[in-house]
Amino acid sequence: MTLSTYSLGEIQQRINEVRRFLSVTLNIANAHTVEFYTHDVWERFIALPPAEVLSAVAAGGDQQREPASRATAGELGTTFGFCPDTKRLVDVCELLRAAQDHTLPGLGVFLKRDELLQELRGMGMKLRSAVAQTGSALEPDEFMNSKKSHEVQSMSEVVACLAQHCRVKQVIDVGSGKGYLSSFLSLQHGLQVYGVDSSSTNTHGAQERNRKLRKFSRAYQQHMRGNGKVEEEEIKPVTVEEEVLNDDRVGNESVEVTAYNPSAEKQSKTDSEVEELFLTSLSVDAMEIPNPRVPPTQLSPEEKEKRKRENLERKARNRSDGSKALFSPLTSFITAETELREIITELEDAVMVGLHTCGDLASNTLRMFVAKPELVAVCSVGCCYHLLSEEFLPEKQAEDLLSSCGFPLSQSLRDQSWFCGRNARMSACLALERVSVGQGIQMESLFYRAVLHVILRDHYSSFKSEKRVGNVYSKTKSFVDYVRRALRRLELDEAKLSDNDIQRYHDTYRERMDEMHAFNMLKVSLAPCIEGLILLDRLCFLKEQENVSFSALVQLFDPLLSPRCYAVVGLKSYDGRPTTQ
């Protein structure tokens, strides 16, 4: 590959820039909203009226302050808008501009998805997929919501290009969840996918979903063939009893599924051959090639039993015929030390992928990629930064740490013993792009919880109880109702307070709700900087490895549809295949 990317030294320089910025501003991100009033957070960190902060945030940090204010800020020698003496924010516009400069777009350290695809395809290899066999492409928005459809389509094309670039056919989908990406990679691109998830419920659900998806795929393609003249076939809910009679799914839980019911109209020999070509290698657990049969509702009890028996016998035969399923859901808890060949006996060289892998799993995906010679490429999109374990947290924040922590990953940050803190990592999950277009934070629920904390401090000695209030807000009709429900959840004596007492707290702090709103908007503005540092750390980790020939951050998704939109992509150096410097 010839695509120009940043060197290890340049990435380390960007990390140091972001680290310096966050060393000044991270206190805002680490302030807990629950303690906003009990710890006087606004007074501790902000020396501006909330209206000025909200106005600057709404303007995107482009507002010009009054000359006198600018002179005052200059005399103070502010650092990113903070006074070095008081450590309080005195210039919000300076802070917002600095925050923008220290995001991944501001630093300019990522590739666009199309840039990566263009380079991969520029190797002279045209992307081939199952479309060539079936004659029509799947449209995932037919069976996924718009967000998941966007993610699956965007990522699957990149993964397919990586697989073809490395000349491999196997993909390992770590944290595969419901199996949407795995199913699409197998059906659309003809890749042999192993979907690994720690939850047996997810694995079973993925297998069922893949089976239904293949049914949908057949129905969809039958509908799309015939030069667009075939009328839409009937698709209706079918009970498990009917499902058993139709395709051998004996013993599954009694849930309603959606299955395709073909019309009595005969398909041409050509259509049947094309369909068989598409389905021959698919797992029997996912779909059986249909035969013209009497509908189950027209069978006698004896005929139903016979059909069940025949389907079970056919299932046993097909499972022992040696054919490979294109999608194989597996249940296993993955760590950096996992021996892949112990859970995938037919493992060959493969691409490892993860779509929104939670917490440490994203870090362990990269560790496995580096350590396992059979993994030739990786494409990992992480999420749930608040679930990351941190190696260098102060003693008072120490978490139960595993043998390998999720952050920091690179030697560069580990040498500096850098940590973010859990509240900052939670802030990194906020979606600036969505907030910017009006999909704001649910301020009232945060306000209720912060005022409740004041009540617990004033009237109950157990306001730091290990019990959690939980999602009480969604069930309440008023603040009084919220407090009553919360006290019952915490098993505290609610008779201590009258309704008037509770309402008085609400009315008192309602006047300061703008402070909380403004403060949370500052946390939102810092979110992409914290996320950027986490992702730069992962990229730096790959840059540090001698066996990784190419690595980059790639924006795969539209951040409005999918806020966790960046993938860490890596390729290894290996003989006989294209590499990059």
PDB file of C-alpha atoms in Angstrom, residues 133 273-283 289 321 323-324:
ATOM      1  CA  GLN A 133     -23.568 -15.603  -7.442  1.00  0.00           C
ATOM      2  CA  GLU A 273     -29.965 -23.443 -10.032  1.00  0.00           C
ATOM      3  CA  VAL A 274     -28.992 -19.866  -9.096  1.00  0.00           C
ATOM      4  CA  GLU A 275     -30.697 -20.198  -5.718  1.00  0.00           C
ATOM      5  CA  GLU A 276     -29.054 -23.547  -5.056  1.00  0.00           C
ATOM      6  CA  LEU A 277     -25.641 -22.087  -5.906  1.00  0.00           C
ATOM      7  CA  PHE A 278     -26.270 -19.353  -3.322  1.00  0.00           C
ATOM      8  CA  LEU A 279     -27.456 -21.725  -0.608  1.00  0.00           C
ATOM      9  CA  THR A 280     -25.421 -24.907  -1.016  1.00  0.00           C
ATOM     10  CA  SER A 281     -22.720 -23.891   1.460  1.00  0.00           C
ATOM     11  CA  LEU A 282     -25.055 -22.347   4.044  1.00  0.00           C
ATOM     12  CA  SER A 283     -25.445 -23.960   7.453  1.00  0.00           C
ATOM     13  CA  ILE A 289     -33.353 -25.417   0.469  1.00  0.00           C
ATOM     14  CA  ASP A 321     -21.590 -34.108   5.271  1.00  0.00           C
ATOM     15  CA  SER A 323     -19.614 -28.888   4.340  1.00  0.00           C
ATOM     16  CA  LYS A 324     -18.600 -25.605   5.925  1.00  0.00           C
TER      17      LYS A 324
END
